[in-house]
XYZ file of C-alpha atoms in Angstrom:
696
model
C 0.000 0.000 0.000
C 1.148 3.551 -0.671
C 1.706 5.552 2.484
C -0.397 8.711 2.336
C 0.470 11.426 4.868
C -1.770 14.239 5.963
C -1.521 17.639 4.385
C 0.836 20.006 6.165
C 0.119 23.566 7.256
C 0.634 25.761 4.225
C -0.196 23.020 1.721
C -2.846 24.072 -0.801
C -6.328 22.636 -0.498
C -6.726 22.319 -4.243
C -4.670 22.542 -7.430
C -6.134 23.240 -10.844
C -9.626 22.185 -9.805
C -8.428 18.992 -8.074
C -9.095 18.713 -4.340
C -6.003 17.610 -2.393
C -6.577 14.920 0.236
C -3.078 13.879 1.273
C 0.635 14.009 0.651
C 2.255 11.095 -1.206
C 5.862 12.232 -1.009
C 8.421 14.956 -1.490
C 11.673 15.224 -3.445
C 14.151 17.621 -4.923
C 11.733 18.776 -7.608
C 8.718 19.338 -5.408
C 5.840 17.653 -3.577
C 3.450 14.944 -4.736
C -0.135 15.077 -3.505
C -3.086 12.738 -3.698
C -5.961 14.543 -5.376
C -9.462 13.813 -6.509
C -11.287 14.873 -9.642
C -14.744 16.448 -9.470
C -16.124 12.982 -10.252
C -14.248 11.434 -7.330
C -11.410 9.675 -9.175
C -8.005 9.758 -7.507
C -4.988 11.308 -9.232
C -1.385 12.062 -8.307
C -0.405 15.727 -8.595
C 3.249 16.711 -8.642
C 3.665 20.374 -7.712
C 7.105 21.635 -8.684
C 9.105 24.127 -6.713
C 9.106 27.758 -7.747
C 11.997 28.662 -10.018
C 12.398 25.202 -11.511
C 10.926 26.397 -14.786
C 12.949 29.412 -15.890
C 11.891 31.490 -18.896
C 13.368 30.414 -22.188
C 16.458 32.325 -23.325
C 15.431 35.590 -24.910
C 11.904 35.445 -23.471
C 10.238 37.007 -20.479
C 9.465 35.302 -17.196
C 5.740 35.458 -17.825
C 6.185 33.087 -20.772
C 7.591 30.297 -18.599
C 4.232 28.759 -17.511
C 2.988 28.602 -21.107
C 6.264 27.102 -22.245
C 6.164 24.511 -19.451
C 2.676 23.486 -20.485
C 3.799 23.094 -24.111
C 6.771 21.009 -23.020
C 4.663 18.656 -20.908
C 1.967 18.202 -23.534
C 4.108 15.598 -25.277
C 4.102 13.461 -22.126
C 0.437 12.671 -22.737
C 1.384 10.874 -25.958
C 3.098 8.023 -24.136
C 1.116 4.795 -24.361
C -0.395 4.216 -20.893
C 0.593 0.578 -20.445
C 3.303 0.217 -17.775
C 3.419 3.974 -17.150
C 1.403 6.331 -15.017
C -0.501 8.213 -17.692
C -0.147 11.992 -17.649
C -3.576 13.626 -17.516
C -2.725 17.321 -17.792
C -0.351 20.034 -16.643
C -0.578 23.674 -15.693
C 0.506 26.307 -13.200
C -1.117 27.469 -9.986
C 0.082 30.431 -7.913
C 3.254 30.523 -10.005
C 4.056 26.848 -9.414
C 3.874 24.354 -12.293
C 2.140 21.034 -11.699
C 1.598 17.742 -13.501
C -1.465 15.562 -12.966
C -1.099 11.845 -13.618
C -2.886 8.579 -13.030
C -2.718 7.470 -9.391
C -1.098 4.064 -8.931
C -1.655 2.431 -5.572
C 1.412 0.558 -4.410
C 4.927 1.083 -3.045
C 7.892 2.203 -5.072
C 10.525 -0.350 -5.999
C 12.853 1.469 -3.608
C 10.426 1.056 -0.719
C 9.661 -2.576 -1.560
C 13.302 -3.682 -1.690
C 14.208 -1.790 1.474
C 11.247 -3.326 3.305
C 11.045 -6.865 1.893
C 14.452 -7.478 0.334
C 15.584 -8.069 -3.287
C 13.400 -9.618 -5.965
C 14.194 -13.072 -7.301
C 13.390 -15.320 -10.243
C 9.972 -14.708 -11.794
C 9.303 -11.520 -9.809
C 12.553 -10.006 -11.063
C 11.855 -11.099 -14.638
C 8.340 -9.605 -14.526
C 9.786 -6.350 -13.226
C 12.364 -6.282 -16.029
C 9.755 -6.941 -18.723
C 7.259 -4.419 -17.337
C 9.748 -1.583 -16.921
C 11.363 -2.189 -20.308
C 7.913 -2.165 -21.917
C 7.414 1.257 -20.339
C 10.773 2.558 -21.592
C 9.983 1.295 -25.088
C 6.707 3.246 -25.061
C 8.426 6.349 -23.663
C 11.156 6.284 -26.300
C 8.632 5.596 -29.038
C 6.905 8.862 -28.107
C 10.182 10.709 -28.613
C 10.896 11.180 -24.895
C 13.970 10.409 -22.819
C 13.214 9.705 -19.140
C 16.587 11.007 -17.831
C 15.814 10.023 -14.219
C 14.938 6.321 -14.270
C 15.544 4.903 -10.767
C 13.898 2.636 -8.166
C 11.833 5.439 -6.638
C 10.330 6.172 -10.055
C 8.993 2.628 -10.439
C 5.673 1.942 -8.717
C 4.679 -1.651 -7.978
C 0.976 -1.507 -8.684
C -1.513 -4.324 -8.416
C -1.441 -4.835 -12.170
C 2.334 -4.707 -12.479
C 5.147 -2.144 -12.383
C 4.486 1.396 -13.592
C 7.108 3.987 -14.505
C 6.533 7.583 -13.420
C 8.182 11.007 -13.810
C 9.278 10.409 -17.392
C 10.255 13.516 -19.346
C 10.198 15.841 -16.331
C 13.810 16.904 -16.921
C 12.936 18.122 -20.399
C 9.875 19.938 -19.125
C 12.034 21.715 -16.570
C 14.205 23.044 -19.405
C 17.343 21.423 -18.023
C 20.050 21.241 -20.667
C 20.318 17.866 -22.332
C 24.024 18.463 -22.773
C 24.880 18.072 -19.164
C 25.100 21.590 -17.757
C 22.621 21.207 -14.985
C 21.944 17.510 -15.384
C 18.978 15.993 -13.635
C 19.265 12.527 -12.198
C 20.165 10.501 -9.131
C 23.936 9.823 -9.210
C 23.958 6.066 -8.454
C 21.628 5.545 -11.451
C 23.000 8.135 -13.895
C 24.746 7.185 -17.132
C 28.349 8.252 -17.784
C 27.265 10.689 -20.483
C 25.025 12.471 -17.974
C 28.047 12.987 -15.737
C 30.402 13.855 -18.598
C 28.222 16.560 -20.089
C 27.522 14.663 -23.317
C 24.081 14.688 -24.992
C 21.538 12.643 -23.051
C 19.662 10.345 -25.403
C 17.655 7.086 -24.992
C 20.795 4.970 -24.289
C 21.124 6.835 -20.975
C 17.782 5.343 -19.901
C 19.086 1.856 -20.709
C 22.054 2.431 -18.401
C 19.764 3.669 -15.614
C 17.457 0.695 -16.178
C 20.406 -1.689 -15.800
C 21.428 -0.022 -12.542
C 17.848 -0.185 -11.282
C 17.568 -3.889 -12.094
C 20.804 -4.560 -10.180
C 19.297 -2.731 -7.193
C 16.121 -4.805 -7.488
C 18.134 -8.055 -7.578
C 20.785 -7.256 -4.949
C 19.485 -4.404 -2.818
C 22.240 -2.017 -3.924
C 23.082 -0.148 -7.127
C 25.987 -1.533 -9.186
C 28.332 1.380 -8.459
C 27.676 1.761 -4.747
C 25.894 4.332 -2.602
C 28.721 5.874 -0.565
C 30.342 9.244 -1.250
C 29.295 11.076 -4.380
C 32.852 11.390 -5.808
C 33.412 7.656 -5.329
C 30.134 6.726 -7.043
C 30.824 9.029 -9.984
C 34.359 7.661 -10.372
C 33.056 4.088 -10.490
C 30.357 4.951 -13.022
C 32.914 6.586 -15.289
C 35.826 4.174 -14.874
C 34.958 0.914 -13.072
C 33.047 -2.226 -13.965
C 29.633 -2.662 -12.327
C 29.128 -5.027 -9.398
C 26.329 -7.330 -10.591
C 26.239 -9.413 -7.413
C 24.737 -12.879 -7.840
C 22.801 -12.083 -10.996
C 23.216 -14.893 -13.503
C 22.139 -16.186 -16.874
C 20.776 -14.179 -19.766
C 19.460 -11.430 -17.500
C 22.962 -10.802 -16.147
C 24.351 -10.626 -19.694
C 21.623 -8.256 -20.826
C 22.038 -5.921 -17.856
C 25.805 -5.898 -18.385
C 25.288 -4.756 -21.989
C 23.022 -1.946 -20.803
C 25.727 -0.816 -18.360
C 28.329 -0.296 -21.084
C 30.214 2.979 -20.641
C 29.831 3.842 -24.323
C 26.174 4.638 -25.130
C 26.724 3.548 -28.734
C 27.117 -0.109 -27.758
C 24.076 -0.367 -25.492
C 21.104 -2.176 -27.005
C 17.914 -0.288 -27.828
C 14.895 -0.573 -25.538
C 12.859 -2.740 -27.892
C 15.832 -5.024 -28.530
C 16.080 -5.558 -24.780
C 12.349 -6.199 -24.523
C 12.426 -8.796 -27.290
C 15.315 -10.599 -25.639
C 13.542 -10.561 -22.280
C 10.620 -12.198 -24.055
C 12.819 -14.951 -25.424
C 14.277 -13.688 -28.705
C 17.697 -15.176 -29.363
C 20.695 -12.858 -29.617
C 20.389 -9.323 -30.829
C 17.224 -8.883 -32.914
C 17.730 -7.452 -36.365
C 14.535 -5.470 -36.353
C 11.750 -8.027 -36.216
C 8.559 -8.239 -38.189
C 7.957 -10.040 -41.449
C 7.995 -7.014 -43.716
C 10.417 -8.724 -46.064
C 10.158 -12.347 -45.057
C 11.553 -14.662 -47.744
C 13.114 -11.578 -49.288
C 10.051 -10.408 -51.198
C 7.006 -10.201 -48.960
C 6.900 -6.410 -48.931
C 7.139 -6.234 -52.663
C 3.511 -7.156 -53.096
C 0.805 -4.523 -53.436
C -1.100 -5.840 -50.437
C -1.505 -3.203 -47.727
C 0.734 -3.893 -44.747
C 1.603 -2.253 -41.453
C 5.270 -1.743 -40.732
C 6.473 -3.194 -37.470
C 9.346 -0.668 -37.486
C 11.334 -2.532 -34.864
C 14.726 -0.992 -34.037
C 17.991 -2.118 -35.506
C 20.089 -4.030 -32.995
C 23.854 -3.642 -32.953
C 25.767 -6.726 -34.111
C 28.252 -8.392 -31.759
C 31.510 -6.445 -31.425
C 34.311 -7.606 -33.677
C 31.967 -9.668 -35.820
C 32.567 -10.446 -39.475
C 29.554 -10.954 -41.697
C 29.511 -12.538 -45.122
C 27.908 -10.273 -47.684
C 27.764 -10.925 -51.404
C 30.978 -9.522 -52.815
C 32.809 -8.956 -49.548
C 32.851 -9.183 -45.738
C 31.221 -6.838 -43.255
C 33.438 -6.108 -40.302
C 33.383 -4.148 -37.074
C 36.251 -2.918 -34.968
C 36.838 -4.857 -31.734
C 34.961 -3.443 -28.807
C 32.501 -1.464 -30.875
C 29.022 -1.931 -32.216
C 27.266 -0.128 -34.971
C 23.825 1.233 -35.752
C 22.802 1.738 -32.106
C 19.175 2.676 -32.444
C 16.157 3.573 -30.435
C 12.634 2.628 -31.495
C 11.450 4.580 -34.504
C 13.983 7.357 -34.029
C 15.298 6.788 -37.495
C 11.867 6.742 -39.103
C 11.473 9.594 -41.550
C 14.983 11.045 -41.262
C 15.569 11.904 -44.927
C 17.499 14.217 -47.241
C 17.566 15.155 -50.907
C 19.520 13.498 -53.715
C 20.806 15.053 -56.911
C 18.931 13.544 -59.847
C 21.070 13.444 -62.978
C 23.497 16.361 -63.184
C 21.742 18.421 -60.605
C 18.256 17.330 -59.568
C 17.569 16.264 -56.023
C 14.379 14.555 -55.008
C 14.430 14.042 -51.257
C 12.303 12.504 -48.587
C 13.019 14.722 -45.611
C 11.466 13.947 -42.236
C 9.647 17.275 -41.939
C 6.132 18.507 -41.572
C 4.647 20.755 -44.274
C 7.142 23.468 -45.205
C 6.310 26.973 -44.076
C 7.455 30.237 -45.623
C 10.277 32.254 -44.081
C 11.569 35.319 -45.950
C 15.383 35.465 -45.522
C 16.692 38.634 -43.944
C 19.973 39.834 -42.521
C 20.815 38.859 -38.964
C 21.808 41.958 -37.044
C 22.827 42.496 -33.468
C 23.696 39.732 -31.016
C 22.485 36.273 -31.882
C 19.690 35.237 -29.550
C 19.376 31.638 -28.440
C 16.351 29.662 -29.584
C 13.852 28.378 -27.122
C 14.454 24.712 -26.269
C 11.452 22.526 -26.828
C 10.482 18.948 -26.183
C 11.490 16.467 -28.879
C 8.604 15.620 -31.112
C 7.244 12.127 -31.153
C 8.086 9.968 -34.151
C 5.014 7.789 -34.671
C 5.335 4.843 -37.010
C 3.494 5.472 -40.224
C 1.301 2.751 -41.618
C 3.018 1.310 -44.664
C 0.606 1.140 -47.563
C 2.147 -1.200 -50.109
C -0.109 0.163 -52.854
C 0.159 3.980 -52.869
C -3.225 5.547 -53.622
C -4.200 6.616 -57.129
C -4.994 8.802 -58.894
C -3.064 11.880 -57.827
C -3.766 15.556 -58.466
C -1.493 17.327 -60.947
C 0.186 20.659 -60.183
C 3.081 22.731 -61.563
C 5.969 24.072 -59.525
C 6.272 27.875 -59.774
C 8.541 29.149 -62.566
C 9.324 25.608 -63.748
C 8.027 23.033 -66.171
C 8.189 20.359 -63.481
C 4.886 18.671 -62.701
C 4.183 16.914 -59.405
C 1.406 14.422 -58.679
C 0.084 14.424 -55.138
C -2.623 12.526 -53.336
C -4.064 13.435 -49.904
C -3.165 9.941 -48.681
C 0.498 10.168 -49.659
C 2.867 9.934 -46.693
C 5.011 12.671 -48.278
C 4.520 15.841 -50.270
C 6.762 18.541 -51.707
C 7.692 21.128 -49.061
C 10.412 23.256 -50.671
C 12.686 23.458 -53.694
C 15.575 25.506 -55.090
C 16.761 26.550 -58.555
C 20.466 26.841 -59.233
C 21.092 28.610 -62.518
C 24.187 30.071 -64.123
C 23.032 33.638 -63.494
C 20.235 33.412 -60.985
C 18.674 31.269 -58.290
C 15.269 31.025 -56.659
C 14.141 29.140 -53.578
C 10.577 28.326 -52.612
C 8.825 26.825 -49.616
C 5.215 25.909 -49.026
C 3.096 27.948 -46.635
C 0.422 26.590 -44.320
C -2.172 26.840 -47.122
C -0.039 24.737 -49.437
C 1.058 27.632 -51.642
C 4.692 28.158 -52.668
C 6.370 31.461 -51.833
C 9.924 32.634 -52.388
C 12.528 32.345 -49.627
C 15.367 34.148 -51.436
C 18.091 33.441 -54.013
C 20.995 31.025 -53.580
C 19.596 29.727 -50.315
C 18.763 26.067 -49.689
C 15.778 25.847 -47.298
C 15.279 22.632 -45.334
C 12.293 22.214 -43.014
C 12.646 20.466 -39.661
C 10.716 17.216 -39.140
C 8.014 18.842 -37.004
C 7.695 21.806 -39.351
C 8.465 24.375 -36.673
C 11.992 25.275 -37.822
C 13.792 25.848 -41.088
C 17.503 25.672 -41.804
C 18.632 28.052 -44.540
C 22.036 27.210 -45.973
C 23.818 29.793 -48.145
C 24.861 28.192 -51.416
C 27.440 30.802 -52.512
C 29.961 30.827 -49.685
C 31.806 33.886 -51.014
C 28.682 35.920 -50.313
C 29.118 35.377 -46.570
C 31.122 38.370 -45.244
C 32.276 36.565 -42.108
C 35.527 34.534 -42.119
C 33.496 31.381 -41.452
C 30.645 29.417 -42.982
C 27.254 29.595 -41.295
C 23.691 28.335 -41.383
C 20.593 30.254 -40.358
C 17.842 28.685 -38.261
C 14.396 30.263 -38.485
C 11.666 29.681 -35.918
C 8.285 29.428 -37.610
C 6.064 30.700 -34.822
C 7.989 33.932 -34.228
C 10.030 34.494 -37.395
C 13.185 34.869 -35.310
C 16.462 33.912 -36.956
C 19.650 32.525 -35.427
C 22.936 32.498 -37.317
C 25.050 29.509 -36.272
C 28.772 29.522 -36.981
C 30.060 26.387 -38.691
C 33.685 25.958 -39.833
C 36.262 28.617 -40.642
C 36.896 29.419 -44.280
C 38.092 28.085 -46.665
C 36.217 24.977 -45.466
C 32.641 24.812 -46.758
C 29.579 22.905 -45.561
C 26.800 21.399 -47.665
C 24.120 18.663 -47.698
C 22.129 19.357 -44.522
C 20.120 16.610 -42.810
C 17.775 17.264 -39.877
C 17.672 14.646 -37.137
C 14.265 13.038 -36.735
C 13.485 15.039 -33.570
C 14.409 18.304 -35.308
C 16.944 19.285 -32.663
C 20.161 18.609 -34.600
C 21.361 19.410 -38.085
C 24.111 17.386 -39.775
C 26.240 18.926 -42.545
C 29.267 17.604 -44.423
C 32.462 19.675 -44.346
C 34.466 19.952 -47.574
C 37.805 21.151 -48.761
C 37.242 22.802 -52.149
C 39.955 22.934 -54.820
C 40.557 25.896 -57.182
C 38.625 23.915 -59.815
C 35.678 23.583 -57.376
C 36.275 19.886 -56.654
C 34.984 18.938 -53.215
C 36.619 16.467 -50.840
C 34.811 15.605 -47.609
C 36.971 15.961 -44.501
C 34.426 15.664 -41.688
C 31.053 16.879 -40.540
C 29.354 19.478 -38.361
C 26.472 18.881 -35.943
C 24.354 21.939 -35.122
C 22.414 21.984 -31.849
C 19.211 23.891 -32.513
C 18.358 24.504 -28.854
C 21.658 26.203 -28.035
C 22.386 27.662 -31.487
C 25.866 26.148 -31.357
C 27.780 23.725 -33.549
C 30.471 21.084 -33.191
C 32.892 20.409 -36.037
C 34.220 16.852 -36.248
C 37.196 15.735 -38.341
C 36.937 12.220 -39.718
C 39.278 10.034 -41.780
C 37.499 9.614 -45.110
C 39.702 7.460 -47.385
C 37.963 6.869 -50.671
C 34.960 9.015 -49.730
C 35.703 11.793 -52.240
C 32.750 14.223 -52.244
C 30.210 11.833 -50.708
C 28.251 13.342 -47.813
C 27.671 12.100 -44.308
C 24.113 11.138 -43.378
C 22.471 10.038 -40.157
C 22.689 6.296 -39.553
C 19.696 4.581 -37.897
C 19.408 5.696 -34.295
C 21.199 8.966 -35.088
C 24.011 8.240 -32.642
C 26.290 7.548 -35.607
C 26.701 8.721 -39.193
C 27.257 6.874 -42.473
C 29.267 7.723 -45.590
C 29.883 6.023 -48.924
C 33.494 5.156 -49.777
C 35.302 3.564 -52.702
C 37.928 0.833 -52.295
C 39.411 0.524 -55.749
C 36.272 0.001 -57.807
C 34.261 -1.549 -54.973
C 31.890 0.891 -53.218
C 30.959 0.335 -49.586
C 29.645 2.110 -46.499
C 31.639 3.299 -43.512
C 30.026 4.113 -40.155
C 31.428 6.683 -37.717
C 30.495 7.641 -34.185
C 29.807 11.300 -33.471
C 33.436 11.909 -32.531
C 34.616 10.889 -36.018
C 35.855 7.422 -35.042
C 35.322 4.795 -37.717
C 33.229 1.975 -36.250
C 32.351 -0.373 -39.056
C 32.594 -0.922 -42.782
C 30.188 -2.793 -45.028
C 32.275 -3.688 -48.046
C 31.366 -4.167 -51.694
C 27.641 -3.508 -51.489
C 27.515 -1.366 -54.606
C 26.835 2.339 -54.948
C 24.706 3.669 -52.089
C 22.570 6.738 -52.581
C 24.644 9.901 -52.452
C 22.315 12.653 -51.258
C 19.154 10.914 -50.064
C 19.270 8.736 -46.990
C 20.024 5.197 -48.091
C 18.243 3.795 -45.027
C 14.573 2.812 -44.989
C 12.252 4.910 -42.788
C 12.320 2.338 -39.958
C 16.086 1.875 -40.392
C 15.953 -1.865 -40.956
C 17.175 -1.843 -44.562
C 19.404 0.188 -46.852
C 19.424 0.389 -50.640
C 22.257 0.482 -53.169
C 22.796 -0.125 -56.842
C 23.982 -3.733 -56.836
C 27.709 -4.383 -57.343
C 26.787 -6.764 -60.175
C 23.878 -6.001 -62.468
C 23.559 -2.653 -64.243
C 19.794 -2.256 -63.786
C 19.358 -3.833 -60.361
C 19.006 -2.262 -56.928
C 19.950 -4.246 -53.826
C 18.128 -4.141 -50.504
C 20.403 -4.998 -47.554
C 19.761 -5.771 -43.899
C 21.230 -2.902 -41.885
C 22.290 -5.034 -38.928
C 23.877 -8.026 -40.624
C 24.888 -6.501 -43.943
C 23.266 -9.415 -45.774
C 21.404 -8.856 -49.023
C 17.648 -9.290 -48.586
C 16.348 -8.922 -52.121
C 16.995 -7.265 -55.482
C 14.786 -4.800 -57.357
C 14.789 -4.345 -61.163
C 15.124 -0.656 -62.114
C 15.370 1.164 -65.469
C 18.763 1.145 -67.179
C 18.985 4.961 -67.193
C 17.877 5.552 -63.663
C 18.537 7.153 -60.317
C 17.359 5.407 -57.156
C 16.294 8.428 -55.152
C 15.359 6.778 -51.863
C 12.454 5.336 -49.924
C 8.793 6.312 -50.263
C 7.974 4.062 -47.310
C 9.411 0.778 -46.065
C 7.803 -1.135 -48.939
C 8.521 1.218 -51.854
C 11.395 3.085 -53.477
C 11.402 6.351 -55.400
C 13.125 5.835 -58.743
C 13.826 8.313 -61.546
C 13.774 6.999 -65.133
C 16.076 9.268 -67.181
C 15.541 7.544 -70.530
C 12.909 10.020 -71.731
C 12.099 13.700 -71.426
C 10.456 14.574 -69.197
C 12.124 12.228 -66.736
C 9.599 10.210 -64.781
C 9.893 9.978 -61.001
C 7.894 6.964 -59.862
C 6.956 5.085 -56.733
C 8.278 1.562 -57.315
C 7.606 -1.527 -55.222
C 10.292 -4.033 -54.271
C 9.459 -6.229 -57.259
C 10.361 -3.371 -59.592
C 6.775 -2.500 -60.531
C 6.155 1.217 -61.064
C 3.077 1.779 -58.929
C 2.467 5.483 -59.530
C 3.915 8.634 -61.040
C 5.285 11.115 -58.510
C 6.810 13.823 -60.731
C 7.850 14.667 -64.290
C 10.970 16.794 -64.792
C 11.976 18.175 -68.210
C 15.460 17.315 -69.414
C 16.455 20.994 -69.416
C 15.821 21.215 -65.673
C 17.684 17.985 -64.986
C 20.751 18.864 -67.026
C 21.094 22.340 -65.592
C 20.259 24.209 -68.811
C 19.155 26.759 -67.849
C 18.441 25.554 -64.284
C 19.241 22.816 -61.847
C 16.360 21.870 -59.613
C 16.607 20.646 -56.025
C 13.185 19.722 -54.572
C 12.632 18.476 -51.008
C 9.797 16.284 -49.801
C 8.386 15.989 -46.265
C 5.553 14.197 -44.461
C 2.092 15.015 -45.767
C 0.211 16.983 -43.062
C -3.120 15.792 -44.452
C -2.266 12.112 -44.136
């Protein structure tokens, strides 16, 4: 039973229309009360201390309550199983509060301290229930950041996780300056000041499971400096844990977040899956199931990292990883929809970018000090239903000042959001407003909309036009029109090919050295943090990469780049410090400018190493070929329409036909027609960008 204390003198009698009947507990963030709704249902109300929600940078204090309510709104999207569902949030007398489902039962902390550690089936049920909760939390685009025994309630119907996402709502920096957490259960990256992403929750879960099994956390509970030192530098003490659960918890307690398994991988293994799952589902069972035109729903399971040091046989060459590393660390659905444009022919790019409908921002000069953008909660990345037969027919429309025709249907998962002309003497850029109309965003500027549609990155195309001694990108906030100029690399280095992360909080660009004859050679990449308006330049060894760009790898804790070994193209994976982690050799030519990875991250596509008019679909985890897809001889494989279809450009005629093609090679529907003059760059080169369809 949960111990309910009486209200204290000075405690409010009601909060936000809820009558308070008792006090459940108190912590560093505030007090938790038992409340009742007008209909008599019981709820838990967490009232935060004054000052915990500061105004956003550049805003006034009066905006803080509204911002807090916006930040906590996303918490209501978490599936309610195995979590205490958030009902609403607000402020009362200047103090923010969060109302959630009331779960009767002790915390895991209280239970272990009172009755001792959990064993056997009870421990396994706890592990499954809490990992189910973390999977749901991550699937909603939220990182818990404070998973610990006191945030696990042992209800009558099983364990429930509480207080998820509070750190984000409190506007605490996710980069470590002001980290929230309880030291014995914090991940090394939380202590080191590194970005706090879903892998941090896996570390905290592992520590919590050790506490549940042994009665103590794996790195001790003595002095704070000693605990922190052990977390950063020592192996965990797993006590008498044994079997597969011990192995799984040990993997979650890896110091390097890149080698920890994803939440859904852990859940599947707890439920009996053997080894590291490769993504699950039968989307492409027997190599061709998804190629049919029968409607299907994507399972979109995450991509599990292969065993360190493994070597995998792939047609044409081995797939290897460096000892002690793993690749493609992913979280559920994070990779879904993270897309970027590809040049079609000499200069046309047709991209699937994970963005909401593009909105219009008129470029203007940035004057005065650069303000910092308001941090916001990461947007959820729901799994789209994969329709194997895209709807027909589609409405025909013409892009402004072009002869390019696009064909759109209200049920399409994507639609055109912006595009740019690059001509010999002029340039025009356009983006779609909220009514679906295209308006100009300025010459020689490449606009790229964030996945949630609230931000736009504007990248100057002519670097000599930038008066500063460094390259830069401008970030524009849709709701206010504010602009933030972010410094990239010092000249003469130049940065191109931007990719938003799926949560819209980071922007990845490739850094190039440019020769006097305008030949580009990639030398690294830059990651822009939208919330702080700062960037981090990373040098990376890129043998054989030439001008190929970096793109987000599934999970977005690593990046991928095409390379050439002799005449054998492959893929090289790097962590975010520029360390090479893995190569997948001799898989053929990957896509250069569009993301080669499928929306759920399970597969990637290349032009097969053998076969001139064949595309290969590969398993991201194992590097094994799954199936082949016939494509036109004069073609460009642009990317993925959804997990069951590719976008392919047939260049054999004029206008070139951009089609949605299933994985049997059947052209299901026309997506665009581009005249040869606009493909060849005479007089223009056209770079269109696609994003999620807001009407779908």
